[in-house]
Coordinates of N, CA and C and ligand atoms in Angstrom, one line a residue:
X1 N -143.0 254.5 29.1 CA -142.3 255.4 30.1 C -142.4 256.9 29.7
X2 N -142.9 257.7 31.0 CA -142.9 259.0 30.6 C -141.2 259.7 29.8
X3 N -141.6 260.6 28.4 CA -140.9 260.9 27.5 C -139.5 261.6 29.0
X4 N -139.7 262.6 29.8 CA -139.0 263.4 30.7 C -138.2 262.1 31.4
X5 N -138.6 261.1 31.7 CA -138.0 260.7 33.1 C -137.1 259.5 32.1
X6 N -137.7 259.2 30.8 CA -136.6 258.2 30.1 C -135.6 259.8 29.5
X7 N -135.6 260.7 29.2 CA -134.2 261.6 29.1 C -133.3 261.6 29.5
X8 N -134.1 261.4 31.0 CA -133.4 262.0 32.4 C -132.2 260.6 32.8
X9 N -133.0 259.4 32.5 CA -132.2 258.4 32.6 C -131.5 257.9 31.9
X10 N -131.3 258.4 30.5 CA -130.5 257.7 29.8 C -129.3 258.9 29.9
X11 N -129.6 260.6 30.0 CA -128.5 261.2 30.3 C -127.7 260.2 31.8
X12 N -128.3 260.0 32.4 CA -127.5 259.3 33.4 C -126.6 258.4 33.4
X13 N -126.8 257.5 32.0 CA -125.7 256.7 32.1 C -124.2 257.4 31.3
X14 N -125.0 258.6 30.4 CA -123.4 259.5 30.2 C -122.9 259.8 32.0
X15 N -123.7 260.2 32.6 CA -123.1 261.0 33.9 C -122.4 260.0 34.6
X16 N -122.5 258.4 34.6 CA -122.1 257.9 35.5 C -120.9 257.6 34.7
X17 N -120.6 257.4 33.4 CA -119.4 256.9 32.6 C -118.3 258.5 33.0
X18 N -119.0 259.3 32.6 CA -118.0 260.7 33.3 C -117.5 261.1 34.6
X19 N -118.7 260.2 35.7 CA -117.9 260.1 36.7 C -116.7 259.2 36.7
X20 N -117.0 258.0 36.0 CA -115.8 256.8 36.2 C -114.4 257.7 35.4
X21 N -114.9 258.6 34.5 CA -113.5 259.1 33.6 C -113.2 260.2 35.0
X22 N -114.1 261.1 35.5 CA -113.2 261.8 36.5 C -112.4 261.0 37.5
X23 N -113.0 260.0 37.9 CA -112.1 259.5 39.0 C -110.9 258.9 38.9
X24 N -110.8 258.1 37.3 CA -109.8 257.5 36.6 C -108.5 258.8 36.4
X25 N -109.1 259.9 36.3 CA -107.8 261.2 36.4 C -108.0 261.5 37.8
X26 N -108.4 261.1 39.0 CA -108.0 261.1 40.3 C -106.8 260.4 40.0
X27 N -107.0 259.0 39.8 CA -106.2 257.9 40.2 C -104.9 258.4 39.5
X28 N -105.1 258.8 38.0 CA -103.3 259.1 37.3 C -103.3 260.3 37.7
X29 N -104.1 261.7 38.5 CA -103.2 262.2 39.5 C -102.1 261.4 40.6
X30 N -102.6 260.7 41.7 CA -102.1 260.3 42.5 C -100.9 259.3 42.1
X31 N -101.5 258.7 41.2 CA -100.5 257.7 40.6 C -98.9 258.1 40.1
X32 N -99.3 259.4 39.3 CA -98.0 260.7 39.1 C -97.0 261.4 40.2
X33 N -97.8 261.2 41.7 CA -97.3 261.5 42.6 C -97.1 260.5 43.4
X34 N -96.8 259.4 43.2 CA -96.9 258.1 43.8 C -97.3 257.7 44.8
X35 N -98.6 258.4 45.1 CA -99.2 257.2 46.2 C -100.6 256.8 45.7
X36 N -99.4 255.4 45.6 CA -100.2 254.2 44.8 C -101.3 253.7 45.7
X37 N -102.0 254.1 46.7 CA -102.8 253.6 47.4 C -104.2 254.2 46.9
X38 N -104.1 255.6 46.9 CA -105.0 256.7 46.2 C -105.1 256.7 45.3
X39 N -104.3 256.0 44.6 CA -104.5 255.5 43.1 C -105.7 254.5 42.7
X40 N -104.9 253.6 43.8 CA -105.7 252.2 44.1 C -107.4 252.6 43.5
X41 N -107.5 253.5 45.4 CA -109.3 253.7 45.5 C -109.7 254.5 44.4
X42 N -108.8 255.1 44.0 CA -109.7 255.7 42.7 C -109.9 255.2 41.0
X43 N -108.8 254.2 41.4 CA -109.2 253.6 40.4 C -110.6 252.3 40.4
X44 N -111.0 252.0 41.6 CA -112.1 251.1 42.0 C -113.2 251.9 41.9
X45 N -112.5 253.3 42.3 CA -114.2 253.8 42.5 C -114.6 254.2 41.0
X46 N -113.6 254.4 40.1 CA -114.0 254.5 38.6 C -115.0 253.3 37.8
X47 N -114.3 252.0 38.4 CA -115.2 251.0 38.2 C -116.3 250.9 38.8
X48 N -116.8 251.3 39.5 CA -118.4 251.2 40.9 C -118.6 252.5 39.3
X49 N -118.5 253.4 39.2 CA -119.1 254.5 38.2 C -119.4 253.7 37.1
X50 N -118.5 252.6 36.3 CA -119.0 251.9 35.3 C -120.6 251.1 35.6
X51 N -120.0 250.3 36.4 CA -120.9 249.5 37.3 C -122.0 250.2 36.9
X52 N -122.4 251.1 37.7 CA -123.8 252.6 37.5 C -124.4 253.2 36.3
X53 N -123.4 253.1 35.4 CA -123.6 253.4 34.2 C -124.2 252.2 33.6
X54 N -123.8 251.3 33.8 CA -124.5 249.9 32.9 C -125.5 249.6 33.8
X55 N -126.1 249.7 34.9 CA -127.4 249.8 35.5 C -128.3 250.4 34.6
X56 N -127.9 251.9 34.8 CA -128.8 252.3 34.0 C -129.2 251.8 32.6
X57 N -128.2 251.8 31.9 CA -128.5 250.9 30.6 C -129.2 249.9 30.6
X58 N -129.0 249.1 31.5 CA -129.7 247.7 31.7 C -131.1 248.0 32.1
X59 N -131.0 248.9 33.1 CA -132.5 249.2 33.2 C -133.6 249.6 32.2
X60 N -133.2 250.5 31.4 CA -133.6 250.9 30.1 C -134.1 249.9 29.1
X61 N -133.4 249.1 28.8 CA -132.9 247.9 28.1 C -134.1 247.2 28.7
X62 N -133.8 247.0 29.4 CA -135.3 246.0 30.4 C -136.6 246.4 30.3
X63 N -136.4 247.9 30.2 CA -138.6 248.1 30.2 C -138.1 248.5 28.5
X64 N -137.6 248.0 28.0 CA -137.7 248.4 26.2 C -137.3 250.0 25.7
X65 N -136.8 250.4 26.5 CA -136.8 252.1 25.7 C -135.6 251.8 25.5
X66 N -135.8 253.1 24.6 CA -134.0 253.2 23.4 C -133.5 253.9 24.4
X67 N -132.0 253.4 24.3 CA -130.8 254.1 24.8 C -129.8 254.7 23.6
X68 N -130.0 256.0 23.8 CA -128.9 256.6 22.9 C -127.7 257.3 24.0
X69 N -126.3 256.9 23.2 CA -124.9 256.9 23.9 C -124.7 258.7 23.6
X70 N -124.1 259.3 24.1 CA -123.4 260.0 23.7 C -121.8 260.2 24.1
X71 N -121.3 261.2 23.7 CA -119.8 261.6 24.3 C -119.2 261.7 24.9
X72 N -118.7 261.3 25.8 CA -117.9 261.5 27.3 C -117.3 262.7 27.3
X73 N -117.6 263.6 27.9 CA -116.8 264.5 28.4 C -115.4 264.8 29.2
X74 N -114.8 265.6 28.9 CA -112.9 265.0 29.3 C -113.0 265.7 30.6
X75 N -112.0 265.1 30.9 CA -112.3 265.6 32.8 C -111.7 266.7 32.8
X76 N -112.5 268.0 34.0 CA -112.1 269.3 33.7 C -111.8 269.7 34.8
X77 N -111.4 269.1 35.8 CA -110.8 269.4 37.0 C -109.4 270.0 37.2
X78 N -108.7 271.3 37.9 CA -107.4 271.2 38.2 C -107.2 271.1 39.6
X79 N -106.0 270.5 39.7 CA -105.5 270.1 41.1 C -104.5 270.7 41.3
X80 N -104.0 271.3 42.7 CA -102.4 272.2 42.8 C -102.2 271.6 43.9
X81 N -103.2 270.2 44.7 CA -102.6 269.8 45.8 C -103.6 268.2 46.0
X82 N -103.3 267.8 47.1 CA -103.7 265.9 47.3 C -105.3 266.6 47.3
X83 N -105.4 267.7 48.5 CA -106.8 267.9 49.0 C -107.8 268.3 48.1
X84 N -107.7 269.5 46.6 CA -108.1 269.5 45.5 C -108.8 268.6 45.0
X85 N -107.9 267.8 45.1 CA -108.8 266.3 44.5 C -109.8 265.5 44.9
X86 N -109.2 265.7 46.6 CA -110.4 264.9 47.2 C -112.2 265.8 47.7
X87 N -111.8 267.3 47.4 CA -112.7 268.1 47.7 C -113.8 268.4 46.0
X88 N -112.6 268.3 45.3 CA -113.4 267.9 43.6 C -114.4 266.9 43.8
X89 N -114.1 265.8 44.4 CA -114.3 264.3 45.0 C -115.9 264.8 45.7
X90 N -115.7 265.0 46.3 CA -117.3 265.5 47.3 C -118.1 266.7 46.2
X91 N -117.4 267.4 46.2 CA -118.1 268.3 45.0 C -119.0 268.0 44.0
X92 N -118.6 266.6 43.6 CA -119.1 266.2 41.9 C -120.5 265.1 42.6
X93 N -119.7 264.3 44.0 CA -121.1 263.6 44.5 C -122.2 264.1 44.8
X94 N -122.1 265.2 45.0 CA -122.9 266.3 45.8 C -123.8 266.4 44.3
X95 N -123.0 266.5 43.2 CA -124.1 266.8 42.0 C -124.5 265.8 41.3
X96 N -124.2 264.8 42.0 CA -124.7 263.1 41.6 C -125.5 263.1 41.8
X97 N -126.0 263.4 43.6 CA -127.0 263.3 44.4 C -128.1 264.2 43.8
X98 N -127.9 265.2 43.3 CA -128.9 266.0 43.3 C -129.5 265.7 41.3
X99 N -128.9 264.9 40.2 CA -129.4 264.4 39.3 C -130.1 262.9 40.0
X100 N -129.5 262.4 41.0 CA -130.6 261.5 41.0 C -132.0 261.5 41.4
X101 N -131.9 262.5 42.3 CA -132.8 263.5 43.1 C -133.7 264.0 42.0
X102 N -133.6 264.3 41.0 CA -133.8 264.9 39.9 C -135.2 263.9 39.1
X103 N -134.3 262.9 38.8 CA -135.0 262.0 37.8 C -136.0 261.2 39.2
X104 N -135.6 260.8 40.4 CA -136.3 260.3 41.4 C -137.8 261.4 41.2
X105 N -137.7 262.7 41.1 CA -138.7 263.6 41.3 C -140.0 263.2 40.0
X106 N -139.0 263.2 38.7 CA -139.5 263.3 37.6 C -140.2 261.7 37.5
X107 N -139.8 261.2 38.3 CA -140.7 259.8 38.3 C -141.7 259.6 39.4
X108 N -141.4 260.2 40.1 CA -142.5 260.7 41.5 C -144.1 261.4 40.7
X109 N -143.7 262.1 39.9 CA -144.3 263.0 39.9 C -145.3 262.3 38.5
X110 N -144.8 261.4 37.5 CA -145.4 260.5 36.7 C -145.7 259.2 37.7
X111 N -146.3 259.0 38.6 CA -146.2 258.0 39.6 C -145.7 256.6 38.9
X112 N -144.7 257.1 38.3 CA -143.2 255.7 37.4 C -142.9 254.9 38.8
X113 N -143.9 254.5 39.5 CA -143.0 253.6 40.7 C -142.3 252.3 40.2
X114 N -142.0 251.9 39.8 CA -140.8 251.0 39.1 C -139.2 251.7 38.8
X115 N -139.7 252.7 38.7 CA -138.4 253.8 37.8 C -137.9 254.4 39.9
X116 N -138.9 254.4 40.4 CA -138.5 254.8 42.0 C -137.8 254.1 42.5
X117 N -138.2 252.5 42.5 CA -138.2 251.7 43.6 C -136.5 250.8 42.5
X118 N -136.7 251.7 42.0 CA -135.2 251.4 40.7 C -133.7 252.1 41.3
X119 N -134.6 253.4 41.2 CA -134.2 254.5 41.9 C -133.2 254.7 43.1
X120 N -134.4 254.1 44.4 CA -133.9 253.8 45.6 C -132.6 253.5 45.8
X121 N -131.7 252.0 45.2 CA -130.6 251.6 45.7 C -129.6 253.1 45.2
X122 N -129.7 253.6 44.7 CA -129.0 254.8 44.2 C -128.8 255.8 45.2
X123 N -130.4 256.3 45.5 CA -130.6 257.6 46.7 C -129.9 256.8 48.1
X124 N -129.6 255.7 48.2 CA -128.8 255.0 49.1 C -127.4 255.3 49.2
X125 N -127.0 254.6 47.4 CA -126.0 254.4 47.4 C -125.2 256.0 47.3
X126 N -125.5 257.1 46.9 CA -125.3 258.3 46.6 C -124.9 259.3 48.2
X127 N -126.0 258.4 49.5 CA -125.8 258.9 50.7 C -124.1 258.4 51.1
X128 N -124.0 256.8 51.3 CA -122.4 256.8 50.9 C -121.4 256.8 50.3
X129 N -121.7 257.4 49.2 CA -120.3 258.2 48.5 C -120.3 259.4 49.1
X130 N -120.9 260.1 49.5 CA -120.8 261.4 50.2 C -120.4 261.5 51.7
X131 N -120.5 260.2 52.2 CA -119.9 259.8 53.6 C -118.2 259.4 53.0
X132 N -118.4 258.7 52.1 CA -117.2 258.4 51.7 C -115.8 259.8 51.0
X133 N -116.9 260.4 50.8 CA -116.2 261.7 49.9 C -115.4 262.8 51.3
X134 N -116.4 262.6 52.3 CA -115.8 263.5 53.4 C -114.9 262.8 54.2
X135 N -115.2 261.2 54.1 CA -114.3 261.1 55.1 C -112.8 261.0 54.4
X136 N -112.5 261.2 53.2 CA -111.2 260.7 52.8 C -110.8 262.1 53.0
X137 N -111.5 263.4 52.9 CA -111.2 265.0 53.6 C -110.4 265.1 54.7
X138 N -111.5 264.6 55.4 CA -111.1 264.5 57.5 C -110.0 263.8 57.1
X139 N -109.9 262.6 56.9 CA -108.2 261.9 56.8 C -107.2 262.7 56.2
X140 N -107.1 263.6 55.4 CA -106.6 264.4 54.8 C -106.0 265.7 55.9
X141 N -107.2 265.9 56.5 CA -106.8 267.1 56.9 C -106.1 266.9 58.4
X142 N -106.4 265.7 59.0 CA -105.8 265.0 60.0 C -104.4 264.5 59.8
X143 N -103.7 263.7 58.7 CA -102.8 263.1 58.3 C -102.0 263.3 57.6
X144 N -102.6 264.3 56.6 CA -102.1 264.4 55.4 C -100.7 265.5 55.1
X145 N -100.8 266.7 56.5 CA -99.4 267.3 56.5 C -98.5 266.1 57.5
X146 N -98.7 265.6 57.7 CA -97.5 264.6 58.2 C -97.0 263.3 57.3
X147 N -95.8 263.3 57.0 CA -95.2 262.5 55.9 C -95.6 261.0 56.1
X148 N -95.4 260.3 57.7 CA -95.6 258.9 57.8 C -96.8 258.9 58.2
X149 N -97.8 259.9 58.8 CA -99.4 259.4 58.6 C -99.6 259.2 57.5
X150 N -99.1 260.4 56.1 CA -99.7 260.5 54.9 C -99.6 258.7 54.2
X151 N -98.2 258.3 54.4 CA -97.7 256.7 54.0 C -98.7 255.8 54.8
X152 N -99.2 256.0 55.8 CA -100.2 255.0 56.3 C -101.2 255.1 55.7
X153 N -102.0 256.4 55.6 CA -103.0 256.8 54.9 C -103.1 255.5 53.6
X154 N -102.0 256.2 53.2 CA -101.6 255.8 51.5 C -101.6 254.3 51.7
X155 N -101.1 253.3 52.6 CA -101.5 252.0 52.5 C -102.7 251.3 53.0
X156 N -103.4 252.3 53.5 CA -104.3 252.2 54.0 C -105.7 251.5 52.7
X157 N -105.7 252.7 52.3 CA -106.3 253.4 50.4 C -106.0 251.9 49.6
X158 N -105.2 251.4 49.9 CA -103.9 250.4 48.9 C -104.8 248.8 49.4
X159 N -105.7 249.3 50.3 CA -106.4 247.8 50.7 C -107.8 247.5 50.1
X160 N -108.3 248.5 49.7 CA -109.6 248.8 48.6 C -109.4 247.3 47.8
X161 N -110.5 246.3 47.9 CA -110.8 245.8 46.4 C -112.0 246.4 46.0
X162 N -112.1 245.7 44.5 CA -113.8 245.9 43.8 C -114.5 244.8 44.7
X163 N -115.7 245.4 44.4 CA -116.9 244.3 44.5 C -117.7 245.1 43.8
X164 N -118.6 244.2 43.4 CA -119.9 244.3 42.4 C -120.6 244.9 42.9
X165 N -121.7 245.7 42.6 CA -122.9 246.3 43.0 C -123.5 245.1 43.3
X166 N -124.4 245.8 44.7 CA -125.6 244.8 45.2 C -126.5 244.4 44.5
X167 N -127.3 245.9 43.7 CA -128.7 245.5 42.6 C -127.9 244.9 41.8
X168 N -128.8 244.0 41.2 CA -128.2 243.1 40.1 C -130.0 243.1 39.2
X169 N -129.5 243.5 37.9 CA -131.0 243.6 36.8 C -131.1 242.4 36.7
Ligands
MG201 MG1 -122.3 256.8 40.5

C-alpha cells in the first residue's frame, strides 16, 4: 500500500473514535438537560463512529499494514443552547466528508482501487450523516421553541435503535 494513503487511513480510525467521543458529549449534554431522547440518538450515533473506526482497522489489518493507535482527543466543543450542538453536529460531518474525500483522492491518484471500492460505502455513508445532520436542524428550528413540539421531538429521538454497519470485513 502506497506509504500516503495507509497514513491517511490509519489517521482515520483516530478520527472516527473522536467522532464517537464528540457525539458521546452530545448525548451527556442532552442527557444534563434531560431530554433523554437526544441523548438516545447521540449516544447510537457514537456507536455507528466506533463501528467506523474498527472498519478501518479491520481493513488495515486485512491487506497486512501496521496500525498504530494514537490519542483521542477530548471534545472541544461549547454549547450555550440545544441548536449549538446540533449545528457542531453538521459542522464536524462536513469535515468527515472532506477526510474521506481526502484519502479517496490519495488512493485515486495511486490507482489503490481496493482502498476506493473500500472507500465507497463511506462517501455513501458520509452523504447521510449530513442529510441526517441538517435534518435534526430543520426539526429544531421548526419545534424546538415550542415546549410540547420540543417533547415530541424528544420522543421521537427516543425511538433510535443501533444496527450494525452494512459493510461487514
Ligand atoms: Mg463516521
Amino acid at each position: 500500500m502506497n506509504a500516503n494513503v495507509h497514513e491517511l487511513l490509519n489517521q482515520q480510525i483516530n478520527k472516527e473514535f473522536y467522532s464517537a467521543y464528540l457525539y458521546l458529549d452530545f448525548s451527556n449534554y442532552f442527557e444534563d438537560v434531560g431530554l433523554d431522547g437526544f441523548a438516545n440518538w447521540y449516544k447510537i450515533q457514537a456507536q455507528e463512529e466506533r463501528d467506523h473506526a474498527m472498519l478501518f482497522y479491520q481493513y488495515l489489518q486485512n491487506e497486512s499494514q501496521k496500525v498504530t493507535l494514537e490519542a483521542i482527543a477530548k471534545p472541544d466543543k461549547e454549547f450555550t443552547c440545544h441548536m449549538d450542538v446540533l449545528k457542531a453536529g453538521l459542522e464536524h460531518e462536513k469535515y468527515v466528508t472532506s477526510l474521506i474525500n481526502d484519502i479517496y483522492a490519495a488512493a485515486y491518484e495511486d490507482k489503490d482501487f481496493r482502498t476506493m471500492q473500500f472507500l465507497d460505502w463511506f462517501v455513501k455513508e458520509q452523504g447521510e450523516e449530513e442529510t441526517n445532520a441538517n435534518d435534526m436542524i430543520t426539526k429544531m428550528e421548526l419545534f424546538g421553541s415550542d415546549p410540547r413540539s420540543l417533547y415530541m421531538l424528544n420522543q421521537e429521538l427516543s425511538a433510535r435503535v443501533y444496527t450494525a454497519p452494512s459493510l461487514v470485513l
